[in-house]
PDB file of C-alpha atoms and ligand atoms in Angstrom:
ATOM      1  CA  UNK A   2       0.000   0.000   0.000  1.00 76.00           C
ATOM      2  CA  UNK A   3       0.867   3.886  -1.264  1.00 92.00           C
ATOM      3  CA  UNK A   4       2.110   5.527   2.427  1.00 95.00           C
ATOM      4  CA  UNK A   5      -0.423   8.581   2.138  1.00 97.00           C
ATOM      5  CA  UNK A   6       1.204  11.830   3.759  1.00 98.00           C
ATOM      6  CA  UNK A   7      -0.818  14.200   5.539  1.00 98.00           C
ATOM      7  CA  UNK A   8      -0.979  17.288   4.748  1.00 98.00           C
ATOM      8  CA  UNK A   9      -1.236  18.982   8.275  1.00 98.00           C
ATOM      9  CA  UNK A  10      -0.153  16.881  11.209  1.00 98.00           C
ATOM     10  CA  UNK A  11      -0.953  17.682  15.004  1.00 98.00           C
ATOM     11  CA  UNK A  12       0.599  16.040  17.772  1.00 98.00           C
ATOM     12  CA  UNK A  13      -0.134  16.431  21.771  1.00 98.00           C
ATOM     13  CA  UNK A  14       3.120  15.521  23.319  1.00 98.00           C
ATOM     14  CA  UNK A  15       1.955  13.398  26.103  1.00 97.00           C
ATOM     15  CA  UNK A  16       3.861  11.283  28.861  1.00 98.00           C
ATOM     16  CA  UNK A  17       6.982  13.312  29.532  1.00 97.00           C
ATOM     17  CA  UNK A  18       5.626  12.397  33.188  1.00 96.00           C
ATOM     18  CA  UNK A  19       5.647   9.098  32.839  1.00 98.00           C
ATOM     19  CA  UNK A  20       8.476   8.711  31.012  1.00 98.00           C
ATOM     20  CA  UNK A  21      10.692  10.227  33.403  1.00 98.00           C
ATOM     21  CA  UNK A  22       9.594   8.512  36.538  1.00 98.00           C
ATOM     22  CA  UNK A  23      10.033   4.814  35.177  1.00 98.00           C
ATOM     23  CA  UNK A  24      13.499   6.130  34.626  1.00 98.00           C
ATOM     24  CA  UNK A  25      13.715   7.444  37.987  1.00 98.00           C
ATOM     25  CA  UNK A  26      14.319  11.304  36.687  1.00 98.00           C
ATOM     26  CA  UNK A  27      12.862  14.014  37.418  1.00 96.00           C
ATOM     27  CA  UNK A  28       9.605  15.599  35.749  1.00 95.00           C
ATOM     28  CA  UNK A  29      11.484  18.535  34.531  1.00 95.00           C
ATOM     29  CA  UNK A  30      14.330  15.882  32.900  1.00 97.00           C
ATOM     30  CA  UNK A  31      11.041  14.465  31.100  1.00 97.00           C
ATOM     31  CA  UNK A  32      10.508  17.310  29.696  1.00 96.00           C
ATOM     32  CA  UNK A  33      13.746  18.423  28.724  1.00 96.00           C
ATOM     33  CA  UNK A  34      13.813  15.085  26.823  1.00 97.00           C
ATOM     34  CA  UNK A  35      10.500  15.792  25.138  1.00 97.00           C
ATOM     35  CA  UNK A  36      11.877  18.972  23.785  1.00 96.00           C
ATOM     36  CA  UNK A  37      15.535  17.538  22.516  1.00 95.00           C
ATOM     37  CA  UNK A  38      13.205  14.962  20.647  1.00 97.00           C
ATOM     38  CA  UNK A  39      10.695  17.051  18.936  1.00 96.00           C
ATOM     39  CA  UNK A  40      13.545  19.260  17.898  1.00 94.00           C
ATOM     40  CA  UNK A  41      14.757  15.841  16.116  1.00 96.00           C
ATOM     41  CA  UNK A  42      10.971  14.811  15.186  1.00 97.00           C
ATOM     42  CA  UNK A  43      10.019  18.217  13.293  1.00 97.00           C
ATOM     43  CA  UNK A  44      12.569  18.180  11.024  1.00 96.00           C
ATOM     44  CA  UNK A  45      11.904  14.252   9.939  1.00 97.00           C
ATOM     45  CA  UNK A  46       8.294  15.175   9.980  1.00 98.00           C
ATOM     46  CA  UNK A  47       8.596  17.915   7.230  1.00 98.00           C
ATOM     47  CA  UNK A  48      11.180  15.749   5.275  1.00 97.00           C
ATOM     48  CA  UNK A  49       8.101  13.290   5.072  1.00 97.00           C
ATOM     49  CA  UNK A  50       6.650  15.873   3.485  1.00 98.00           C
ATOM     50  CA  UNK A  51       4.607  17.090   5.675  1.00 98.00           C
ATOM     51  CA  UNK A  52       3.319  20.566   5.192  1.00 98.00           C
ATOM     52  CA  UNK A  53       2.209  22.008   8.522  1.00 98.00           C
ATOM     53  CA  UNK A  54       2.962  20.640  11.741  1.00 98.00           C
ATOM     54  CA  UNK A  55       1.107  21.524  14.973  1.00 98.00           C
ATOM     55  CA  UNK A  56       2.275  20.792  18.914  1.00 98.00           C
ATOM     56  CA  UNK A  57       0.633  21.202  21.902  1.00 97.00           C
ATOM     57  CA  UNK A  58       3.507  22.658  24.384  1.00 96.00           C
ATOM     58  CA  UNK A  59       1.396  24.375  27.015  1.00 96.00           C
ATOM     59  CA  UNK A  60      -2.352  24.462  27.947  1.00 96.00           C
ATOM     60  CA  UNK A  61      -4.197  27.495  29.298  1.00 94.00           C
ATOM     61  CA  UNK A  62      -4.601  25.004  31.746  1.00 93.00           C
ATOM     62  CA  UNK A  63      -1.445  23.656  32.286  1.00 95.00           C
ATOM     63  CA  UNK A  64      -0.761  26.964  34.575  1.00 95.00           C
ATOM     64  CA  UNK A  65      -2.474  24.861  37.306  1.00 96.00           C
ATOM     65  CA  UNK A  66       0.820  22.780  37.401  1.00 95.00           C
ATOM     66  CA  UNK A  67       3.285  23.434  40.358  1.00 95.00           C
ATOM     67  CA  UNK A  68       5.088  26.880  40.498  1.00 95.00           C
ATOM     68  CA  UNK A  69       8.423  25.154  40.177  1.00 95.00           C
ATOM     69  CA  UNK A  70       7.437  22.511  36.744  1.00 94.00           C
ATOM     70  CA  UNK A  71       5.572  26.227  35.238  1.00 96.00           C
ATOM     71  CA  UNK A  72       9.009  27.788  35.763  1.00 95.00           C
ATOM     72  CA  UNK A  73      11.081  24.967  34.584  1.00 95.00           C
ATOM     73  CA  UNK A  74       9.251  24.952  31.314  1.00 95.00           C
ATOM     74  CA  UNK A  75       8.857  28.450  30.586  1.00 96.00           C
ATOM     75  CA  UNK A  76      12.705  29.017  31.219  1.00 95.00           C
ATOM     76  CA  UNK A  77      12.784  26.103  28.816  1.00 94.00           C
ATOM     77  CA  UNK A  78      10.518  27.640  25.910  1.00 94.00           C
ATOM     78  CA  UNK A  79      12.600  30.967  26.270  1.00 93.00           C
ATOM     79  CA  UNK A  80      16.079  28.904  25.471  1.00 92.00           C
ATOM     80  CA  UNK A  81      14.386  26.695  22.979  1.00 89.00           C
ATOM     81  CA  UNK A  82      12.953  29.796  21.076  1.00 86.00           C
ATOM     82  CA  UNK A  83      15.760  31.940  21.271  1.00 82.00           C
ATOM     83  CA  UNK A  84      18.296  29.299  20.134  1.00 82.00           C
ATOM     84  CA  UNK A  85      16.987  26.683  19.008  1.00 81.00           C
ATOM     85  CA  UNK A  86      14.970  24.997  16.022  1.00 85.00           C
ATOM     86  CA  UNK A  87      18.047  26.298  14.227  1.00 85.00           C
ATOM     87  CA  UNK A  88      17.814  23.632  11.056  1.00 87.00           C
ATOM     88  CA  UNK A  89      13.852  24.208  10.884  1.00 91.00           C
ATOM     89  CA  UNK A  90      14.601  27.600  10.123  1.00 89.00           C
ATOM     90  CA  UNK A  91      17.420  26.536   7.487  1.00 91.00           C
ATOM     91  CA  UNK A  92      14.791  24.344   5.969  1.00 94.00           C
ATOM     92  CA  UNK A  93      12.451  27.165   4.880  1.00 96.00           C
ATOM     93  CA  UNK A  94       9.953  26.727   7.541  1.00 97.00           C
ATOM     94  CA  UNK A  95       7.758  29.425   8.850  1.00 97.00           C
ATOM     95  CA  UNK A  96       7.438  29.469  13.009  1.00 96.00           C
ATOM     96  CA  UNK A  97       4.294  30.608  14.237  1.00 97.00           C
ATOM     97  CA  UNK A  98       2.406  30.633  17.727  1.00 97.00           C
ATOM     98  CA  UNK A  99      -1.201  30.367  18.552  1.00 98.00           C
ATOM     99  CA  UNK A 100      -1.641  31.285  22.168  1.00 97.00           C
ATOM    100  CA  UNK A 101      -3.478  33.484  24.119  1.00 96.00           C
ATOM    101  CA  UNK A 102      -3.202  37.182  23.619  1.00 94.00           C
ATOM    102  CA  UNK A 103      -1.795  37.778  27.851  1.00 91.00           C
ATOM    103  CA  UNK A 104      -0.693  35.300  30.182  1.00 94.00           C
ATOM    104  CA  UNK A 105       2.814  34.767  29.422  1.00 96.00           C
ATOM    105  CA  UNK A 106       5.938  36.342  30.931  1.00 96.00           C
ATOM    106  CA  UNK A 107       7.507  38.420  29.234  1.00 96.00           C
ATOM    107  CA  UNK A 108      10.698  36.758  28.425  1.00 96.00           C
ATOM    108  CA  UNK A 109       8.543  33.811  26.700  1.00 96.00           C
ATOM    109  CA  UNK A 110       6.745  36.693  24.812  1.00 96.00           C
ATOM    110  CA  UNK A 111       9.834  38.581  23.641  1.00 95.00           C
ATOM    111  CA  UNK A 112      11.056  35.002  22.336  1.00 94.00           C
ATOM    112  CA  UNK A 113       8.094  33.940  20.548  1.00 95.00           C
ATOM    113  CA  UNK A 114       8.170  37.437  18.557  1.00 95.00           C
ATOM    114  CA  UNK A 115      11.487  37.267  17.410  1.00 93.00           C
ATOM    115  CA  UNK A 116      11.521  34.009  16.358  1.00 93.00           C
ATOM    116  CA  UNK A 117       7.836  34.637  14.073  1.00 95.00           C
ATOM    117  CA  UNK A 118       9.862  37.965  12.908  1.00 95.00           C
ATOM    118  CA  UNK A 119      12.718  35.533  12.016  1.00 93.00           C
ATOM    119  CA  UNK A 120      10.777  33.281   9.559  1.00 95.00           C
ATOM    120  CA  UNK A 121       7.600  34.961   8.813  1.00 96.00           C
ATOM    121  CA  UNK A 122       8.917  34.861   5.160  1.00 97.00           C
ATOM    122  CA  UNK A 123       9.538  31.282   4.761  1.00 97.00           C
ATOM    123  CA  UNK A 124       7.519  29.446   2.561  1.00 97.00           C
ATOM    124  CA  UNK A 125       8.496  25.639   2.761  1.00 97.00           C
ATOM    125  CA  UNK A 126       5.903  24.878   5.336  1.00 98.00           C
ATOM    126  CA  UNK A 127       4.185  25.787   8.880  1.00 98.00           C
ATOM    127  CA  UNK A 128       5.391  24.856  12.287  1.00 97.00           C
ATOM    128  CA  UNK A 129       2.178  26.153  14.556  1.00 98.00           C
ATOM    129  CA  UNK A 130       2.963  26.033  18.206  1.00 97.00           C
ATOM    130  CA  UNK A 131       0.410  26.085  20.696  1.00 98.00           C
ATOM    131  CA  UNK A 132       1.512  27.963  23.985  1.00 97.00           C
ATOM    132  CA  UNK A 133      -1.030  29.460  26.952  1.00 97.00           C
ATOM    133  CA  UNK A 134      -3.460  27.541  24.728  1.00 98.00           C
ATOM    134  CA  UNK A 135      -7.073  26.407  24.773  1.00 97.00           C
ATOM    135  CA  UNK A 136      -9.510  25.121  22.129  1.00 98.00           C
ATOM    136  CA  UNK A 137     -12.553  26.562  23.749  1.00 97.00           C
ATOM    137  CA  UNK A 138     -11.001  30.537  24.830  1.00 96.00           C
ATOM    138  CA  UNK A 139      -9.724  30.432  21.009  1.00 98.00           C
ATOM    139  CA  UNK A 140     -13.707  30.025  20.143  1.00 98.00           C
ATOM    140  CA  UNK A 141     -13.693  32.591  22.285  1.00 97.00           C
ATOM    141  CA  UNK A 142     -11.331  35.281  21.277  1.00 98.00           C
ATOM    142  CA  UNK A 143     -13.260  34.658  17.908  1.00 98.00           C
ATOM    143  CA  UNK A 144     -16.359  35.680  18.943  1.00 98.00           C
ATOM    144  CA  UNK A 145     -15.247  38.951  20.630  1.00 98.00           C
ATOM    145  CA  UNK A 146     -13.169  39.399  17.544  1.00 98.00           C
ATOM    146  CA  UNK A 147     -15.801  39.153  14.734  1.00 98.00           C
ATOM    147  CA  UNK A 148     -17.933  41.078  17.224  1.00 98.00           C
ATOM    148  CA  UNK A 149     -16.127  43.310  16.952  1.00 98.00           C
ATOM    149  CA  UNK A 150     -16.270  43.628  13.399  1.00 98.00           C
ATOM    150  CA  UNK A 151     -19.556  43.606  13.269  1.00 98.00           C
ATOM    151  CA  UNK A 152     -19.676  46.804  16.065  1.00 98.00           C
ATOM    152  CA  UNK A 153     -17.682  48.720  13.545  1.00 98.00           C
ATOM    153  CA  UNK A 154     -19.828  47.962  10.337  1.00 98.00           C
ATOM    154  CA  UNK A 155     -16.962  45.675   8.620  1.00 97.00           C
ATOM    155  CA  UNK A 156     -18.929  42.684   8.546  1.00 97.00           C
ATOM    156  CA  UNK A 157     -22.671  41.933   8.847  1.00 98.00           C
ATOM    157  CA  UNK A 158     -24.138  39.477  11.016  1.00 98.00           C
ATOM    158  CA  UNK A 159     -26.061  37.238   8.268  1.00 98.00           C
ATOM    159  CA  UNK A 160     -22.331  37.534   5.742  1.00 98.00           C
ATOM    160  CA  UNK A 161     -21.039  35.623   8.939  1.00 98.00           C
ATOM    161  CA  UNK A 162     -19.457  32.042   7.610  1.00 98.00           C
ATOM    162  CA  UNK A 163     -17.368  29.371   8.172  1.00 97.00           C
ATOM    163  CA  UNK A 164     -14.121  30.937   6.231  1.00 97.00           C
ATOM    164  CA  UNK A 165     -14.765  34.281   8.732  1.00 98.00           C
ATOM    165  CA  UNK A 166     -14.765  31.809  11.650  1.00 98.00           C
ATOM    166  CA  UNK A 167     -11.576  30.333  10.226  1.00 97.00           C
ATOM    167  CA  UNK A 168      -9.822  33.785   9.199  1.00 97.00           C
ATOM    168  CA  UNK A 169     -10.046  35.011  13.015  1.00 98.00           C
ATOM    169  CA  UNK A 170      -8.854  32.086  14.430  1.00 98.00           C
ATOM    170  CA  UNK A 171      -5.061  32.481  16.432  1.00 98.00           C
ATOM    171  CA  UNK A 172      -3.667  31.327  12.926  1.00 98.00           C
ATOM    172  CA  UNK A 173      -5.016  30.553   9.883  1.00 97.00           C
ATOM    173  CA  UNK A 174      -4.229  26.894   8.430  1.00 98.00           C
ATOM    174  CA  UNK A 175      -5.500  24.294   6.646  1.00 97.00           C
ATOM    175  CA  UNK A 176      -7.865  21.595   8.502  1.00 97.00           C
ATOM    176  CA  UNK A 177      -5.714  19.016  10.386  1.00 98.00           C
ATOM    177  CA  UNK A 178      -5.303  15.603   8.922  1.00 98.00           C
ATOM    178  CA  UNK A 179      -4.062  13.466  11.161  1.00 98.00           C
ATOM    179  CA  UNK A 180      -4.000  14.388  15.195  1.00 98.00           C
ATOM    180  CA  UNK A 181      -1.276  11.627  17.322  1.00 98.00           C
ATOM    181  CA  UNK A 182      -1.560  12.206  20.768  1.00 98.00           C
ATOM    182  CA  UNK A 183       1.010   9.639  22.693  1.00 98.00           C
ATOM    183  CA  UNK A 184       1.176   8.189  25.940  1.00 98.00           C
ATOM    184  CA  UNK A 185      -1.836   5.812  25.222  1.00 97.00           C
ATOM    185  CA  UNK A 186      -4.440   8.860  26.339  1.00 97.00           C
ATOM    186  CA  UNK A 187      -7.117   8.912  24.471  1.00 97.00           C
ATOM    187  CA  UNK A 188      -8.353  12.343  24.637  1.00 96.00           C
ATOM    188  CA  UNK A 189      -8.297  16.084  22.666  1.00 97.00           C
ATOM    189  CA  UNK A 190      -7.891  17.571  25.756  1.00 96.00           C
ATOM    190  CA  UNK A 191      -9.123  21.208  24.358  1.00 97.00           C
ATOM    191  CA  UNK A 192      -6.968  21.430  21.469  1.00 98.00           C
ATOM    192  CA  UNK A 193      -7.544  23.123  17.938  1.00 98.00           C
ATOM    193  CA  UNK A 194     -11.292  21.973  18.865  1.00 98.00           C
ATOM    194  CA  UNK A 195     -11.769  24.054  15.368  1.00 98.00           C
ATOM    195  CA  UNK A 196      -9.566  22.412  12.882  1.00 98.00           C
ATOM    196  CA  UNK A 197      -9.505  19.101  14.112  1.00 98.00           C
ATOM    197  CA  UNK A 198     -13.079  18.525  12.979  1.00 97.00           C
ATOM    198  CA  UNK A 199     -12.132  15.810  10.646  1.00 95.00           C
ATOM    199  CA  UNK A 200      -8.949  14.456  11.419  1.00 97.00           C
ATOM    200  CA  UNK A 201      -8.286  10.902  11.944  1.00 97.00           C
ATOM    201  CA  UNK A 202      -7.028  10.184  15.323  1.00 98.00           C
ATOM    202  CA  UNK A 203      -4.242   8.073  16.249  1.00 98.00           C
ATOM    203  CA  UNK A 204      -3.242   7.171  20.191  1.00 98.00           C
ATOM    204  CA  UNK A 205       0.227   5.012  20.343  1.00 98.00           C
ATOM    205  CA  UNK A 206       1.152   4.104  23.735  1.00 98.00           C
ATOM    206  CA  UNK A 207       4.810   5.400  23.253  1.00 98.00           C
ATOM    207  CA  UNK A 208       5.407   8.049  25.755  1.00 98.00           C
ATOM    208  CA  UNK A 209       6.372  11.523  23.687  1.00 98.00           C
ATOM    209  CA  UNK A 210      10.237  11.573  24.809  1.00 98.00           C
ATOM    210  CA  UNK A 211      10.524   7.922  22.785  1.00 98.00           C
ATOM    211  CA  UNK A 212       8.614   9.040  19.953  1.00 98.00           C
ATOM    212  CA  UNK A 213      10.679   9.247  17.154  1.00 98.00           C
ATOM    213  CA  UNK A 214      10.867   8.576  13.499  1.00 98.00           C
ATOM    214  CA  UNK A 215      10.139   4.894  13.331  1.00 98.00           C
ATOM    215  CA  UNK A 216       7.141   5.459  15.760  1.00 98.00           C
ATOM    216  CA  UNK A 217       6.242   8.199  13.616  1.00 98.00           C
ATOM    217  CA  UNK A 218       6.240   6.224  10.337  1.00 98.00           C
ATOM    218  CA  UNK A 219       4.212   3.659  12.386  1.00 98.00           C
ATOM    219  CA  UNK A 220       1.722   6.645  12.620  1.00 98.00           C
ATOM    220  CA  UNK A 221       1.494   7.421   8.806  1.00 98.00           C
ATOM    221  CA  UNK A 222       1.040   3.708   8.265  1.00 97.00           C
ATOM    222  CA  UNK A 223      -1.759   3.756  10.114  1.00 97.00           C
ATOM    223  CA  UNK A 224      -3.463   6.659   8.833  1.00 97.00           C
ATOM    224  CA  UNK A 225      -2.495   5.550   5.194  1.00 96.00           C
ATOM    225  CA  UNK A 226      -5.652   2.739   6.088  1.00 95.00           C
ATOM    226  CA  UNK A 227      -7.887   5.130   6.965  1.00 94.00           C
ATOM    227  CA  UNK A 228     -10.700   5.579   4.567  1.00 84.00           C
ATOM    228  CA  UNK A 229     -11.585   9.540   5.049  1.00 79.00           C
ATOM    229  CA  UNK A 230     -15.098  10.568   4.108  1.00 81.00           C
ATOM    230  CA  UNK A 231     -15.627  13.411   4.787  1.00 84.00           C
ATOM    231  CA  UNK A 232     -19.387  12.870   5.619  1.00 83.00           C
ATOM    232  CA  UNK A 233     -19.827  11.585   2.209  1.00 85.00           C
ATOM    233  CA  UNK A 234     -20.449   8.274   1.368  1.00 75.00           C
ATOM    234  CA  UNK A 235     -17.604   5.229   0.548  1.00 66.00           C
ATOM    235  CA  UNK A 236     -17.119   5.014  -3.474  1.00 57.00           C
TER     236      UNK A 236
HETATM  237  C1  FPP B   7       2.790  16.491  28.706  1.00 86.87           C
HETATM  238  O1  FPP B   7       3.486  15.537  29.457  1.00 86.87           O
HETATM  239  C2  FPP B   7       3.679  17.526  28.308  1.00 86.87           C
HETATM  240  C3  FPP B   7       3.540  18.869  28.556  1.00 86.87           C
HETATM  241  C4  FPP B   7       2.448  19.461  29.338  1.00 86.87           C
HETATM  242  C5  FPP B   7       4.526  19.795  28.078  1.00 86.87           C
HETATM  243  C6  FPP B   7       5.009  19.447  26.704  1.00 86.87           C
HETATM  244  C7  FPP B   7       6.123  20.302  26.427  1.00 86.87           C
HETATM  245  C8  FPP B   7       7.243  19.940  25.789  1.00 86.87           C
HETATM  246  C9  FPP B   7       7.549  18.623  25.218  1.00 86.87           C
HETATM  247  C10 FPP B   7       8.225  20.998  25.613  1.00 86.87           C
HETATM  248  C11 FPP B   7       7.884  21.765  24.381  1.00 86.87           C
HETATM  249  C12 FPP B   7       8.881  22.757  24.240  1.00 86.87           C
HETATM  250  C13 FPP B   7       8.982  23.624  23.217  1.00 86.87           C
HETATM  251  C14 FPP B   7      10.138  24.513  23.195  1.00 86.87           C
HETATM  252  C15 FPP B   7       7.990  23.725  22.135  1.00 86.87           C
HETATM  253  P1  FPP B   7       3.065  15.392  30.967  1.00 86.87           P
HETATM  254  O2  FPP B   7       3.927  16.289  31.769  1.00 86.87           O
HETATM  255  O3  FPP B   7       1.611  15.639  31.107  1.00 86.87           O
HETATM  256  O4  FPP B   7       3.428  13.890  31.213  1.00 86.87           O
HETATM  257  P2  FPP B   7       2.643  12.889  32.184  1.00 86.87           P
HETATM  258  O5  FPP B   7       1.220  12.843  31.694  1.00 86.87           O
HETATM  259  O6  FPP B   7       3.357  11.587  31.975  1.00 86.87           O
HETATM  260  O7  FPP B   7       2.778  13.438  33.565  1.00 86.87           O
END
């Protein structure tokens, strides 16, 4: 059988935890080894092919955590996005965020801008991640934002469509295609509630840290099976 590729890919990077503890390390050295492996993971995923790649790297909720794992991976996102992701950017690819407007510290914020700045004119593909995040207060910020519109005449209420929905979203992409979340959860957990609406789902029991290419080409196996309708009906 053909190995299909998908066109946008989103993966929640589950089981640093877990991953850590059977190895008797700490959380924090769980996720330091999640990061060092999707640094590893992006790049195979857009040699595949791949044309946009979405990660889930911190909830809206995931602020409940303890103070010292919040600081641990926000000092973490700061040194990843100033210096790191280095052959991404070689490769063409375009870095973009979709987070929450407020919430961050500053640092992260200052980070995340300079790296969009950085490749906001490459063209080779999308690399969306999801930071001070949630599915449902991205519905959300829509509303209030096509409201808005609508306040100041731009828009009118019955014009209101799917493609505005889409076009005020954090970021505009194409629907997801495949979503992998590891760690053997099988949940969305409030992610890209939007533009997962028809993506197949796939739940390996590989904790994130140990997901790498093979596991990864076990993924587009599976989803190369799939028979995607649509809604339609099978021809
Ligand atoms: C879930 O594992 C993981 C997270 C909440 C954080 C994921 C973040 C990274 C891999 C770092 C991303 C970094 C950058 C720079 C994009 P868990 O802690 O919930 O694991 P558990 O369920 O086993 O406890």
């Amino acid at each position: 059988m053909d190995i299909k590729i998908p066109n946008h890919v989103a993966i929640i990077m589950d089981g640093n935890g877990r991953w850590a503890q059977e190895r008797g390390l700490s959380r924090s050295d769980g996720h330091l080894a999640g990061v060092n492996n999707l640094e590893k993971l992006a790049e195979y995923i857009f040699d595949r092919g791949v044309k946009v790649l979405s990660i889930f790297a911190f909830s809206t909720e995931n602020f409940k955590r303890s103070k010292e794992e919040v600081d641990f991976l926000m000092k973490l996102f700061i040194k990843f996005f100033k210096t790191k992701f280095k052959n991404l950017k070689k490769k063409n690819i375009k870095i973009v965020f979709s987070k929450k407007e407020s919430g961050l510290p500053e640092e992260v914020e200052k980070a995340i801008k300079k790296m969009e700045k950085e490749t906001e004119n490459n063209t080779a593909g999308i690399f969306n991640i999801c930071v001070n995040y949630g599915g449902h207060s991205e519905i959300v910020d829509v509303a209030k934002k096509i409201s808005e519109s609508v306040l100041e005449g731009k828009i009118k209420v019955n014009e209101i469509d799917e493609k505005t929905i889409e076009q005020n979203l954090y970021q505009t992409l194409p629907p997801i295609d495949l979503l992998i979340r590891t760690s053997g959860e099988y949940r969305i957990s409030n992610f890209m509630l939007w533009q997962l609406a028809y993506a197949e789902m796939y739940f390996p029991k590989t904790y994130f840290p140990a997901f790498d290419e093979k596991e990864f080409d076990k993924a587009l196996e599976a989803y190369s099976h799939r028979d995607r309708r649509f809604g339609g009906i099978k021809k």
